[in-house]
Every structure is written in structure tokens, then in C-alpha cells.
Amino acid sequence: MNGSVVVGLDGTAESAQAAEWAAREALLRETHVHLVHAEEPPPAATVPLVSADVQRQWAESLLSTTAAALRERHPGLSVTTRLLPGGAVSSLVAVGDEAELLVLGSRALGGVAGFVVGSVGLATVALVERPVVMVRAGDMPGAGGPHGAVVVGVDVEQPGDAVLGFAFEEAARHGSAVRALHAQQLPLYLGLGPLVTSDPRLTVAGEIERTLAAMLEPWRAKYPEVEATSRLIVGSAGQELVREAAAADLVVVGRRTRRSSLGPHLGHVAHAVLHHSRAPVAVVAHD
């Protein structure tokens, strides 16, 4: 399984789309797809509507039919399957940490409500140390026609090599450009009236832009074929990344691996992008 692109299937249209996205990604990476299904055991106090044997047969059928469909659509693609024992989160984290990439689906709510990233998906994303991609159902970004860009959120105050490296590698594989964004929030007091006549951010904007460009420079040198731009924007990082995602193939955000007293969690930017971006979202763990 090492080096594979792992896909978590649950029978939804979103997980089927995740498998299709993963198949194309695996071909570009010259590796194989590993389809898994991890069933969350029902609470002991509930009476299961179907027997464990029926559930297992359904899961095995889901894996086998999805694998067959992928092989038919992508000749030469190697696809393996596995039914995972135990809880869904722990099982997905275990296989995800052994893979190149873990791919999951999340379903749409529609309108401004965005998308549902269920408790299993959120917990898995917050725990897996390998990159995780969340995929929506619908049209596959970049499938036919011109390629969109890989949009990456960059925090100039945090280490960015893992996040930028993933973004540039993906752009190189897909023949896309990289658009790196750093969002600067408007200080609250600037909206309180004419007490301040100038925006103090203007005095540091040039320094931030130079820092952002310097962070991209090693990756531009490593991937000279990738067109890369950087931009300092004013506003919420989550909202701006979601806006940019409308024309993107992929959005890449970082997640700190440091755990709080409450356990692992996602930052507010990653959380916002996961719930509202229509493009696939890659969450990359970093120190």
C-alpha cells in the first residue's frame, strides 16, 4: 500500500467522485489506487436494521464494482481493495499515514450553506499526517478544456515548505499554474471611523510581498515550467481562498500538526475552505 493513493468509499456519489479523482491522480503519479471501506460500528444500544453479514456483502460489492469501473475507464490502472476492521476514523488514519495521499468525499448542502464534511471526515483530516484531498460530486475540475490553477493559501509567519511543495508538485503534474495567496485581515479599529487616516498595513505590505515572493523562489527554481504568481489580499483568508477556488483545479491549505489540550483540530481557514470550496481541497500537515 505504500506509495498508493488511498480512497475511502462509503457508497455516496461524493466518494465515487473521489475515486475517479484519485484514479487520474494515481496515473499521473505512476502508482496505484487502493480502495477501502471502513464501517463505523453501530452503538450497542441500537438494533441493526441489517445483519453484519449483509453489511459486509454490501461493502465488498461496493469495493469490487468501484474497482472494476475504474479499471474499465482507466486501462492500465492498478486498483486494489480492502475492507477495514474497527472504527472508521482510526482505520482511515492508519491507512492514510501509509499512503502518498488519502482521498475522501464530502456532500453538498447547496447554496451558501456549502458542503458537509462529516465527523469522520473532519476527524480523519485532523489526524492524518499525509496530505488529504476532499472531493465534491459534480463536474471534475480540469477534466477537459483549459486547466485551472492550483490555489494555495500561504501564511508568511509559518513554515510553508510542505504546503508550497505539495502545490507546486501538483501543478507540475497537471500542467497548471500556482496562485499563492496571503490574506491580511483589516484591523478592527480601522472600521470604527476617521480616527485613523491611514492604513498601517501599507507600511508593511511591501515587506509581506517580498517575504511571500521569497517563499516561492525555491519552488519556482525547482519547477521552472510552472507559472507561479503571489498576491497579498485584504480580508478573510478562508473567504478569499473560497472565492479563488471558483476557477481552480485544486485548493491547498496547511494544517498545524501541533495538538492543543483539546486534541487535534483544524484551523479556521482550513475549516472554512473545506466547507465551502467547490474545487477539491488538499489539506497538508506541517510543523
PDB file of C-alpha atoms in Angstrom:
ATOM      1  CA  MET A   1       0.000   0.000   0.000  1.00  0.00           C
ATOM      2  CA  ASN A   2       2.988   2.324   0.456  1.00  0.00           C
ATOM      3  CA  GLY A   3       3.084   4.910  -2.315  1.00  0.00           C
ATOM      4  CA  SER A   4      -0.549   4.385  -3.239  1.00  0.00           C
ATOM      5  CA  VAL A   5      -3.444   6.822  -3.497  1.00  0.00           C
ATOM      6  CA  VAL A   6      -5.975   5.587  -0.927  1.00  0.00           C
ATOM      7  CA  VAL A   7      -9.694   6.309  -1.335  1.00  0.00           C
ATOM      8  CA  GLY A   8     -12.302   5.940   1.395  1.00  0.00           C
ATOM      9  CA  LEU A   9     -15.592   4.664  -0.070  1.00  0.00           C
ATOM     10  CA  ASP A  10     -18.954   4.904   1.689  1.00  0.00           C
ATOM     11  CA  GLY A  11     -21.413   4.381  -1.166  1.00  0.00           C
ATOM     12  CA  THR A  12     -22.159   8.069  -1.787  1.00  0.00           C
ATOM     13  CA  ALA A  13     -21.817   9.896  -5.101  1.00  0.00           C
ATOM     14  CA  GLU A  14     -19.128  12.003  -3.469  1.00  0.00           C
ATOM     15  CA  SER A  15     -16.953   9.017  -2.619  1.00  0.00           C
ATOM     16  CA  ALA A  16     -17.423   7.717  -6.174  1.00  0.00           C
ATOM     17  CA  GLN A  17     -16.177  11.067  -7.482  1.00  0.00           C
ATOM     18  CA  ALA A  18     -13.297  10.884  -5.017  1.00  0.00           C
ATOM     19  CA  ALA A  19     -12.357   7.504  -6.522  1.00  0.00           C
ATOM     20  CA  GLU A  20     -12.417   8.970 -10.035  1.00  0.00           C
ATOM     21  CA  TRP A  21     -10.254  11.920  -8.972  1.00  0.00           C
ATOM     22  CA  ALA A  22      -7.869   9.513  -7.257  1.00  0.00           C
ATOM     23  CA  ALA A  23      -7.621   7.324 -10.373  1.00  0.00           C
ATOM     24  CA  ARG A  24      -6.470  10.249 -12.501  1.00  0.00           C
ATOM     25  CA  GLU A  25      -4.086  11.343  -9.782  1.00  0.00           C
ATOM     26  CA  ALA A  26      -2.614   7.847  -9.445  1.00  0.00           C
ATOM     27  CA  LEU A  27      -1.938   7.666 -13.182  1.00  0.00           C
ATOM     28  CA  LEU A  28      -0.092  10.981 -13.032  1.00  0.00           C
ATOM     29  CA  ARG A  29       1.896   9.759 -10.021  1.00  0.00           C
ATOM     30  CA  GLU A  30       2.556   6.387 -11.722  1.00  0.00           C
ATOM     31  CA  THR A  31       1.192   4.498  -8.739  1.00  0.00           C
ATOM     32  CA  HIS A  32      -1.930   2.505  -7.897  1.00  0.00           C
ATOM     33  CA  VAL A  33      -5.290   3.179  -6.247  1.00  0.00           C
ATOM     34  CA  HIS A  34      -6.200   1.410  -3.026  1.00  0.00           C
ATOM     35  CA  LEU A  35      -9.965   1.458  -2.331  1.00  0.00           C
ATOM     36  CA  VAL A  36     -11.020   0.977   1.277  1.00  0.00           C
ATOM     37  CA  HIS A  37     -14.281   0.869   3.184  1.00  0.00           C
ATOM     38  CA  ALA A  38     -14.319   1.363   6.942  1.00  0.00           C
ATOM     39  CA  GLU A  39     -17.639   0.778   8.610  1.00  0.00           C
ATOM     40  CA  GLU A  40     -18.409   2.571  11.840  1.00  0.00           C
ATOM     41  CA  PRO A  41     -19.928   0.065  14.259  1.00  0.00           C
ATOM     42  CA  PRO A  42     -23.448   0.988  15.450  1.00  0.00           C
ATOM     43  CA  PRO A  43     -23.993   1.913  19.114  1.00  0.00           C
ATOM     44  CA  ALA A  44     -24.517  -1.146  21.296  1.00  0.00           C
ATOM     45  CA  ALA A  45     -27.961   0.059  22.363  1.00  0.00           C
ATOM     46  CA  THR A  46     -29.309   0.113  18.804  1.00  0.00           C
ATOM     47  CA  VAL A  47     -30.792  -2.786  16.891  1.00  0.00           C
ATOM     48  CA  PRO A  48     -29.116  -3.069  13.466  1.00  0.00           C
ATOM     49  CA  LEU A  49     -31.509  -2.877  10.561  1.00  0.00           C
ATOM     50  CA  VAL A  50     -29.455  -5.405   8.626  1.00  0.00           C
ATOM     51  CA  SER A  51     -27.158  -8.169   9.744  1.00  0.00           C
ATOM     52  CA  ALA A  52     -23.391  -7.854   9.854  1.00  0.00           C
ATOM     53  CA  ASP A  53     -23.149 -10.391   7.022  1.00  0.00           C
ATOM     54  CA  VAL A  54     -25.401  -8.296   4.783  1.00  0.00           C
ATOM     55  CA  GLN A  55     -23.410  -5.156   5.590  1.00  0.00           C
ATOM     56  CA  ARG A  56     -20.173  -6.937   4.751  1.00  0.00           C
ATOM     57  CA  GLN A  57     -21.575  -8.246   1.456  1.00  0.00           C
ATOM     58  CA  TRP A  58     -22.695  -4.728   0.528  1.00  0.00           C
ATOM     59  CA  ALA A  59     -19.268  -3.284   1.387  1.00  0.00           C
ATOM     60  CA  GLU A  60     -17.420  -5.967  -0.582  1.00  0.00           C
ATOM     61  CA  SER A  61     -19.704  -5.377  -3.564  1.00  0.00           C
ATOM     62  CA  LEU A  62     -19.114  -1.618  -3.329  1.00  0.00           C
ATOM     63  CA  LEU A  63     -15.356  -2.125  -3.399  1.00  0.00           C
ATOM     64  CA  SER A  64     -15.356  -4.653  -6.230  1.00  0.00           C
ATOM     65  CA  THR A  65     -17.772  -2.774  -8.510  1.00  0.00           C
ATOM     66  CA  THR A  66     -15.950   0.525  -7.997  1.00  0.00           C
ATOM     67  CA  ALA A  67     -12.606  -1.125  -8.724  1.00  0.00           C
ATOM     68  CA  ALA A  68     -13.967  -2.741 -11.895  1.00  0.00           C
ATOM     69  CA  ALA A  69     -15.388   0.577 -13.104  1.00  0.00           C
ATOM     70  CA  LEU A  70     -12.081   2.362 -12.536  1.00  0.00           C
ATOM     71  CA  ARG A  71     -10.126  -0.312 -14.387  1.00  0.00           C
ATOM     72  CA  GLU A  72     -12.537  -0.087 -17.309  1.00  0.00           C
ATOM     73  CA  ARG A  73     -12.340   3.699 -17.538  1.00  0.00           C
ATOM     74  CA  HIS A  74      -8.571   3.824 -16.983  1.00  0.00           C
ATOM     75  CA  PRO A  75      -6.854   0.916 -18.762  1.00  0.00           C
ATOM     76  CA  GLY A  76      -3.535   0.078 -17.141  1.00  0.00           C
ATOM     77  CA  LEU A  77      -4.535   1.446 -13.737  1.00  0.00           C
ATOM     78  CA  SER A  78      -3.784  -0.932 -10.863  1.00  0.00           C
ATOM     79  CA  VAL A  79      -6.595  -0.994  -8.281  1.00  0.00           C
ATOM     80  CA  THR A  80      -6.609  -2.918  -5.023  1.00  0.00           C
ATOM     81  CA  THR A  81      -9.339  -3.110  -2.372  1.00  0.00           C
ATOM     82  CA  ARG A  82      -9.619  -3.760   1.335  1.00  0.00           C
ATOM     83  CA  LEU A  83     -12.398  -3.893   3.899  1.00  0.00           C
ATOM     84  CA  LEU A  84     -11.091  -2.200   7.039  1.00  0.00           C
ATOM     85  CA  PRO A  85     -11.873  -3.521  10.516  1.00  0.00           C
ATOM     86  CA  GLY A  86     -12.567  -1.327  13.520  1.00  0.00           C
ATOM     87  CA  GLY A  87     -13.732   2.268  13.708  1.00  0.00           C
ATOM     88  CA  ALA A  88     -13.792   4.397  10.570  1.00  0.00           C
ATOM     89  CA  VAL A  89     -11.556   7.215  11.819  1.00  0.00           C
ATOM     90  CA  SER A  90      -8.807   5.058  13.297  1.00  0.00           C
ATOM     91  CA  SER A  91      -8.820   2.771  10.246  1.00  0.00           C
ATOM     92  CA  LEU A  92      -8.673   5.641   7.746  1.00  0.00           C
ATOM     93  CA  VAL A  93      -5.908   7.364   9.702  1.00  0.00           C
ATOM     94  CA  ALA A  94      -3.867   4.150   9.758  1.00  0.00           C
ATOM     95  CA  VAL A  95      -4.092   3.543   6.004  1.00  0.00           C
ATOM     96  CA  GLY A  96      -3.780   7.258   5.210  1.00  0.00           C
ATOM     97  CA  ASP A  97      -0.497   7.579   7.082  1.00  0.00           C
ATOM     98  CA  GLU A  98       0.970   4.734   4.990  1.00  0.00           C
ATOM     99  CA  ALA A  99      -0.088   6.222   1.640  1.00  0.00           C
ATOM    100  CA  GLU A 100       1.089   9.023  -0.613  1.00  0.00           C
ATOM    101  CA  LEU A 101      -2.336  10.578  -0.491  1.00  0.00           C
ATOM    102  CA  LEU A 102      -5.737   9.941   1.110  1.00  0.00           C
ATOM    103  CA  VAL A 103      -8.836  10.974  -0.857  1.00  0.00           C
ATOM    104  CA  LEU A 104     -12.322  11.327   0.643  1.00  0.00           C
ATOM    105  CA  GLY A 105     -15.672  12.719  -0.496  1.00  0.00           C
ATOM    106  CA  SER A 106     -17.971  15.298   1.092  1.00  0.00           C
ATOM    107  CA  ARG A 107     -21.553  16.038   0.104  1.00  0.00           C
ATOM    108  CA  ALA A 108     -23.134  19.334  -0.894  1.00  0.00           C
ATOM    109  CA  LEU A 109     -25.759  21.230   1.034  1.00  0.00           C
ATOM    110  CA  GLY A 110     -26.244  23.707  -1.804  1.00  0.00           C
ATOM    111  CA  GLY A 111     -26.344  27.492  -1.904  1.00  0.00           C
ATOM    112  CA  VAL A 112     -24.434  29.435   0.728  1.00  0.00           C
ATOM    113  CA  ALA A 113     -24.684  26.524   3.141  1.00  0.00           C
ATOM    114  CA  GLY A 114     -21.735  24.914   1.385  1.00  0.00           C
ATOM    115  CA  PHE A 115     -20.781  21.280   1.906  1.00  0.00           C
ATOM    116  CA  VAL A 116     -20.966  18.694   4.644  1.00  0.00           C
ATOM    117  CA  VAL A 117     -17.657  17.397   5.919  1.00  0.00           C
ATOM    118  CA  GLY A 118     -18.924  14.788   8.360  1.00  0.00           C
ATOM    119  CA  SER A 119     -17.430  13.974  11.720  1.00  0.00           C
ATOM    120  CA  VAL A 120     -15.466  11.052  10.269  1.00  0.00           C
ATOM    121  CA  GLY A 121     -14.000  13.222   7.511  1.00  0.00           C
ATOM    122  CA  LEU A 122     -13.085  16.110   9.809  1.00  0.00           C
ATOM    123  CA  ALA A 123     -11.550  13.846  12.436  1.00  0.00           C
ATOM    124  CA  THR A 124      -9.550  11.988   9.783  1.00  0.00           C
ATOM    125  CA  VAL A 125      -8.253  15.188   8.165  1.00  0.00           C
ATOM    126  CA  ALA A 126      -7.220  16.499  11.581  1.00  0.00           C
ATOM    127  CA  LEU A 127      -5.261  13.340  12.420  1.00  0.00           C
ATOM    128  CA  VAL A 128      -3.644  12.073   9.208  1.00  0.00           C
ATOM    129  CA  GLU A 129      -0.089  13.298   8.731  1.00  0.00           C
ATOM    130  CA  ARG A 130      -0.087  12.654   4.986  1.00  0.00           C
ATOM    131  CA  PRO A 131      -1.944  15.010   2.603  1.00  0.00           C
ATOM    132  CA  VAL A 132      -5.717  14.506   2.431  1.00  0.00           C
ATOM    133  CA  VAL A 133      -7.876  15.619  -0.503  1.00  0.00           C
ATOM    134  CA  MET A 134     -11.623  16.197  -0.110  1.00  0.00           C
ATOM    135  CA  VAL A 135     -13.639  15.900  -3.343  1.00  0.00           C
ATOM    136  CA  ARG A 136     -17.194  17.011  -4.178  1.00  0.00           C
ATOM    137  CA  ALA A 137     -19.649  15.339  -6.527  1.00  0.00           C
ATOM    138  CA  GLY A 138     -20.271  17.022  -9.873  1.00  0.00           C
ATOM    139  CA  ASP A 139     -18.089  18.125 -12.744  1.00  0.00           C
ATOM    140  CA  MET A 140     -14.452  17.164 -12.350  1.00  0.00           C
ATOM    141  CA  PRO A 141     -12.286  20.318 -12.277  1.00  0.00           C
ATOM    142  CA  GLY A 142      -9.732  20.303 -15.050  1.00  0.00           C
ATOM    143  CA  ALA A 143     -11.430  17.436 -16.908  1.00  0.00           C
ATOM    144  CA  GLY A 144     -11.279  18.632 -20.485  1.00  0.00           C
ATOM    145  CA  GLY A 145     -10.767  22.222 -21.565  1.00  0.00           C
ATOM    146  CA  PRO A 146      -8.142  24.537 -20.119  1.00  0.00           C
ATOM    147  CA  HIS A 147      -6.675  23.694 -16.747  1.00  0.00           C
ATOM    148  CA  GLY A 148      -7.424  25.888 -13.775  1.00  0.00           C
ATOM    149  CA  ALA A 149      -4.750  26.859 -11.304  1.00  0.00           C
ATOM    150  CA  VAL A 150      -3.640  25.298  -8.060  1.00  0.00           C
ATOM    151  CA  VAL A 151      -4.541  27.898  -5.450  1.00  0.00           C
ATOM    152  CA  VAL A 152      -2.521  27.747  -2.233  1.00  0.00           C
ATOM    153  CA  GLY A 153      -3.007  29.658   0.979  1.00  0.00           C
ATOM    154  CA  VAL A 154       0.288  30.864   2.436  1.00  0.00           C
ATOM    155  CA  ASP A 155       0.930  32.227   5.919  1.00  0.00           C
ATOM    156  CA  VAL A 156       4.153  34.242   5.826  1.00  0.00           C
ATOM    157  CA  GLU A 157       4.538  33.747   9.594  1.00  0.00           C
ATOM    158  CA  GLN A 158       4.508  29.932   9.374  1.00  0.00           C
ATOM    159  CA  PRO A 159       6.818  27.402   7.687  1.00  0.00           C
ATOM    160  CA  GLY A 160       5.487  26.912   4.173  1.00  0.00           C
ATOM    161  CA  ASP A 161       7.700  24.305   2.507  1.00  0.00           C
ATOM    162  CA  ALA A 162       5.336  21.347   2.924  1.00  0.00           C
ATOM    163  CA  VAL A 163       2.305  23.290   1.677  1.00  0.00           C
ATOM    164  CA  LEU A 164       4.062  25.048  -1.198  1.00  0.00           C
ATOM    165  CA  GLY A 165       5.924  21.891  -2.185  1.00  0.00           C
ATOM    166  CA  PHE A 166       2.665  19.978  -2.497  1.00  0.00           C
ATOM    167  CA  ALA A 167       1.068  22.804  -4.518  1.00  0.00           C
ATOM    168  CA  PHE A 168       3.969  23.050  -6.974  1.00  0.00           C
ATOM    169  CA  GLU A 169       4.208  19.267  -7.379  1.00  0.00           C
ATOM    170  CA  GLU A 170       0.501  19.067  -8.183  1.00  0.00           C
ATOM    171  CA  ALA A 171       0.705  21.962 -10.625  1.00  0.00           C
ATOM    172  CA  ALA A 172       3.657  20.328 -12.396  1.00  0.00           C
ATOM    173  CA  ARG A 173       1.771  17.019 -12.699  1.00  0.00           C
ATOM    174  CA  HIS A 174      -1.400  18.639 -14.012  1.00  0.00           C
ATOM    175  CA  GLY A 175       0.172  21.282 -16.248  1.00  0.00           C
ATOM    176  CA  SER A 176      -1.362  24.034 -14.114  1.00  0.00           C
ATOM    177  CA  ALA A 177      -0.209  27.332 -12.671  1.00  0.00           C
ATOM    178  CA  VAL A 178       0.204  28.140  -8.981  1.00  0.00           C
ATOM    179  CA  ARG A 179      -1.547  31.108  -7.393  1.00  0.00           C
ATOM    180  CA  ALA A 180      -0.246  31.756  -3.882  1.00  0.00           C
ATOM    181  CA  LEU A 181      -2.367  33.974  -1.651  1.00  0.00           C
ATOM    182  CA  HIS A 182      -1.650  35.565   1.696  1.00  0.00           C
ATOM    183  CA  ALA A 183      -4.623  37.249   3.347  1.00  0.00           C
ATOM    184  CA  GLN A 184      -4.211  40.188   5.705  1.00  0.00           C
ATOM    185  CA  GLN A 185      -7.170  40.934   7.953  1.00  0.00           C
ATOM    186  CA  LEU A 186      -8.328  44.543   8.333  1.00  0.00           C
ATOM    187  CA  PRO A 187      -7.687  45.626  11.943  1.00  0.00           C
ATOM    188  CA  LEU A 188     -10.962  46.158  13.778  1.00  0.00           C
ATOM    189  CA  TYR A 189     -10.256  49.764  14.746  1.00  0.00           C
ATOM    190  CA  LEU A 190      -9.925  50.799  11.100  1.00  0.00           C
ATOM    191  CA  GLY A 191     -13.659  50.267  10.691  1.00  0.00           C
ATOM    192  CA  LEU A 192     -14.616  52.462  13.656  1.00  0.00           C
ATOM    193  CA  GLY A 193     -14.432  55.816  11.925  1.00  0.00           C
ATOM    194  CA  PRO A 194     -11.979  58.508  10.784  1.00  0.00           C
ATOM    195  CA  LEU A 195      -9.772  58.272  13.880  1.00  0.00           C
ATOM    196  CA  VAL A 196      -7.040  56.691  11.784  1.00  0.00           C
ATOM    197  CA  THR A 197      -6.373  58.417   8.491  1.00  0.00           C
ATOM    198  CA  SER A 198      -4.045  55.806   7.000  1.00  0.00           C
ATOM    199  CA  ASP A 199      -3.959  52.060   6.911  1.00  0.00           C
ATOM    200  CA  PRO A 200      -0.878  50.924   8.890  1.00  0.00           C
ATOM    201  CA  ARG A 201      -0.730  47.783   6.761  1.00  0.00           C
ATOM    202  CA  LEU A 202       0.514  49.914   3.886  1.00  0.00           C
ATOM    203  CA  THR A 203       3.803  50.353   5.715  1.00  0.00           C
ATOM    204  CA  VAL A 204       4.380  46.603   5.913  1.00  0.00           C
ATOM    205  CA  ALA A 205       2.664  45.469   2.693  1.00  0.00           C
ATOM    206  CA  GLY A 206       5.874  45.688   0.700  1.00  0.00           C
ATOM    207  CA  GLU A 207       7.739  43.609   3.262  1.00  0.00           C
ATOM    208  CA  ILE A 208       4.999  40.950   3.283  1.00  0.00           C
ATOM    209  CA  GLU A 209       5.002  40.781  -0.517  1.00  0.00           C
ATOM    210  CA  ARG A 210       8.790  40.376  -0.561  1.00  0.00           C
ATOM    211  CA  THR A 211       8.564  37.620   2.053  1.00  0.00           C
ATOM    212  CA  LEU A 212       5.855  35.873   0.045  1.00  0.00           C
ATOM    213  CA  ALA A 213       7.925  36.089  -3.152  1.00  0.00           C
ATOM    214  CA  ALA A 214      10.984  34.758  -1.305  1.00  0.00           C
ATOM    215  CA  MET A 215       8.989  31.770  -0.058  1.00  0.00           C
ATOM    216  CA  LEU A 216       8.047  30.913  -3.652  1.00  0.00           C
ATOM    217  CA  GLU A 217      11.501  31.437  -5.142  1.00  0.00           C
ATOM    218  CA  PRO A 218      12.995  27.973  -4.352  1.00  0.00           C
ATOM    219  CA  TRP A 219       9.904  26.287  -5.791  1.00  0.00           C
ATOM    220  CA  ARG A 220       9.983  28.435  -8.931  1.00  0.00           C
ATOM    221  CA  ALA A 221      13.591  27.331  -9.394  1.00  0.00           C
ATOM    222  CA  LYS A 222      12.724  23.665  -8.837  1.00  0.00           C
ATOM    223  CA  TYR A 223       9.695  23.784 -11.155  1.00  0.00           C
ATOM    224  CA  PRO A 224      10.581  26.351 -13.850  1.00  0.00           C
ATOM    225  CA  GLU A 225       7.783  25.023 -16.070  1.00  0.00           C
ATOM    226  CA  VAL A 226       5.146  26.063 -13.513  1.00  0.00           C
ATOM    227  CA  GLU A 227       3.870  29.609 -13.845  1.00  0.00           C
ATOM    228  CA  ALA A 228       3.598  30.970 -10.312  1.00  0.00           C
ATOM    229  CA  THR A 229       2.176  34.228  -9.008  1.00  0.00           C
ATOM    230  CA  SER A 230       1.761  35.531  -5.478  1.00  0.00           C
ATOM    231  CA  ARG A 231      -0.661  38.088  -4.127  1.00  0.00           C
ATOM    232  CA  LEU A 232      -1.315  39.885  -0.869  1.00  0.00           C
ATOM    233  CA  ILE A 233      -5.042  40.350  -0.337  1.00  0.00           C
ATOM    234  CA  VAL A 234      -7.130  42.116   2.283  1.00  0.00           C
ATOM    235  CA  GLY A 235      -9.830  40.138   4.048  1.00  0.00           C
ATOM    236  CA  SER A 236     -10.589  36.740   5.487  1.00  0.00           C
ATOM    237  CA  ALA A 237      -8.174  34.064   4.274  1.00  0.00           C
ATOM    238  CA  GLY A 238     -10.942  31.457   4.185  1.00  0.00           C
ATOM    239  CA  GLN A 239     -13.342  33.641   2.205  1.00  0.00           C
ATOM    240  CA  GLU A 240     -10.675  34.745  -0.278  1.00  0.00           C
ATOM    241  CA  LEU A 241      -9.488  31.177  -0.883  1.00  0.00           C
ATOM    242  CA  VAL A 242     -13.076  30.021  -1.448  1.00  0.00           C
ATOM    243  CA  ARG A 243     -13.565  32.877  -3.942  1.00  0.00           C
ATOM    244  CA  GLU A 244     -10.391  31.913  -5.803  1.00  0.00           C
ATOM    245  CA  ALA A 245     -11.476  28.251  -5.785  1.00  0.00           C
ATOM    246  CA  ALA A 246     -14.302  29.017  -8.214  1.00  0.00           C
ATOM    247  CA  ALA A 247     -11.847  28.802 -11.124  1.00  0.00           C
ATOM    248  CA  ALA A 248      -9.298  26.431  -9.585  1.00  0.00           C
ATOM    249  CA  ASP A 249      -8.486  22.758 -10.106  1.00  0.00           C
ATOM    250  CA  LEU A 250      -7.320  22.376  -6.525  1.00  0.00           C
ATOM    251  CA  VAL A 251      -7.065  24.437  -3.351  1.00  0.00           C
ATOM    252  CA  VAL A 252      -4.205  23.679  -0.961  1.00  0.00           C
ATOM    253  CA  VAL A 253      -4.233  24.699   2.699  1.00  0.00           C
ATOM    254  CA  GLY A 254      -1.997  23.837   5.624  1.00  0.00           C
ATOM    255  CA  ARG A 255      -2.742  22.262   8.975  1.00  0.00           C
ATOM    256  CA  ARG A 256      -0.524  22.565  12.023  1.00  0.00           C
ATOM    257  CA  THR A 257       0.398  19.175  13.482  1.00  0.00           C
ATOM    258  CA  ARG A 258       0.776  20.675  16.944  1.00  0.00           C
ATOM    259  CA  ARG A 259      -2.089  19.482  19.139  1.00  0.00           C
ATOM    260  CA  SER A 260      -3.991  21.593  21.645  1.00  0.00           C
ATOM    261  CA  SER A 261      -5.195  20.485  25.075  1.00  0.00           C
ATOM    262  CA  LEU A 262      -8.479  19.573  23.358  1.00  0.00           C
ATOM    263  CA  GLY A 263      -6.730  17.252  20.927  1.00  0.00           C
ATOM    264  CA  PRO A 264      -6.076  17.594  17.178  1.00  0.00           C
ATOM    265  CA  HIS A 265      -8.129  20.159  15.310  1.00  0.00           C
ATOM    266  CA  LEU A 266      -8.307  22.101  12.062  1.00  0.00           C
ATOM    267  CA  GLY A 267      -7.627  25.807  11.892  1.00  0.00           C
ATOM    268  CA  HIS A 268     -10.423  28.173  10.931  1.00  0.00           C
ATOM    269  CA  VAL A 269      -9.029  28.731   7.420  1.00  0.00           C
ATOM    270  CA  ALA A 270      -8.879  25.020   6.562  1.00  0.00           C
ATOM    271  CA  HIS A 271     -12.308  24.518   8.127  1.00  0.00           C
ATOM    272  CA  ALA A 272     -13.870  27.316   6.048  1.00  0.00           C
ATOM    273  CA  VAL A 273     -12.312  26.131   2.790  1.00  0.00           C
ATOM    274  CA  LEU A 274     -13.323  22.509   3.376  1.00  0.00           C
ATOM    275  CA  HIS A 275     -16.938  23.502   3.899  1.00  0.00           C
ATOM    276  CA  HIS A 276     -17.303  25.996   1.044  1.00  0.00           C
ATOM    277  CA  SER A 277     -14.804  25.353  -1.768  1.00  0.00           C
ATOM    278  CA  ARG A 278     -16.283  23.755  -4.874  1.00  0.00           C
ATOM    279  CA  ALA A 279     -12.845  22.643  -6.051  1.00  0.00           C
ATOM    280  CA  PRO A 280     -11.134  19.681  -4.403  1.00  0.00           C
ATOM    281  CA  VAL A 281      -9.301  20.739  -1.248  1.00  0.00           C
ATOM    282  CA  ALA A 282      -5.925  19.343  -0.188  1.00  0.00           C
ATOM    283  CA  VAL A 283      -5.031  19.672   3.493  1.00  0.00           C
ATOM    284  CA  VAL A 284      -1.289  19.334   4.089  1.00  0.00           C
ATOM    285  CA  ALA A 285       0.036  18.793   7.612  1.00  0.00           C
ATOM    286  CA  HIS A 286       3.125  20.738   8.667  1.00  0.00           C
ATOM    287  CA  ASP A 287       5.044  21.513  11.864  1.00  0.00           C
TER     288      ASP A 287
END
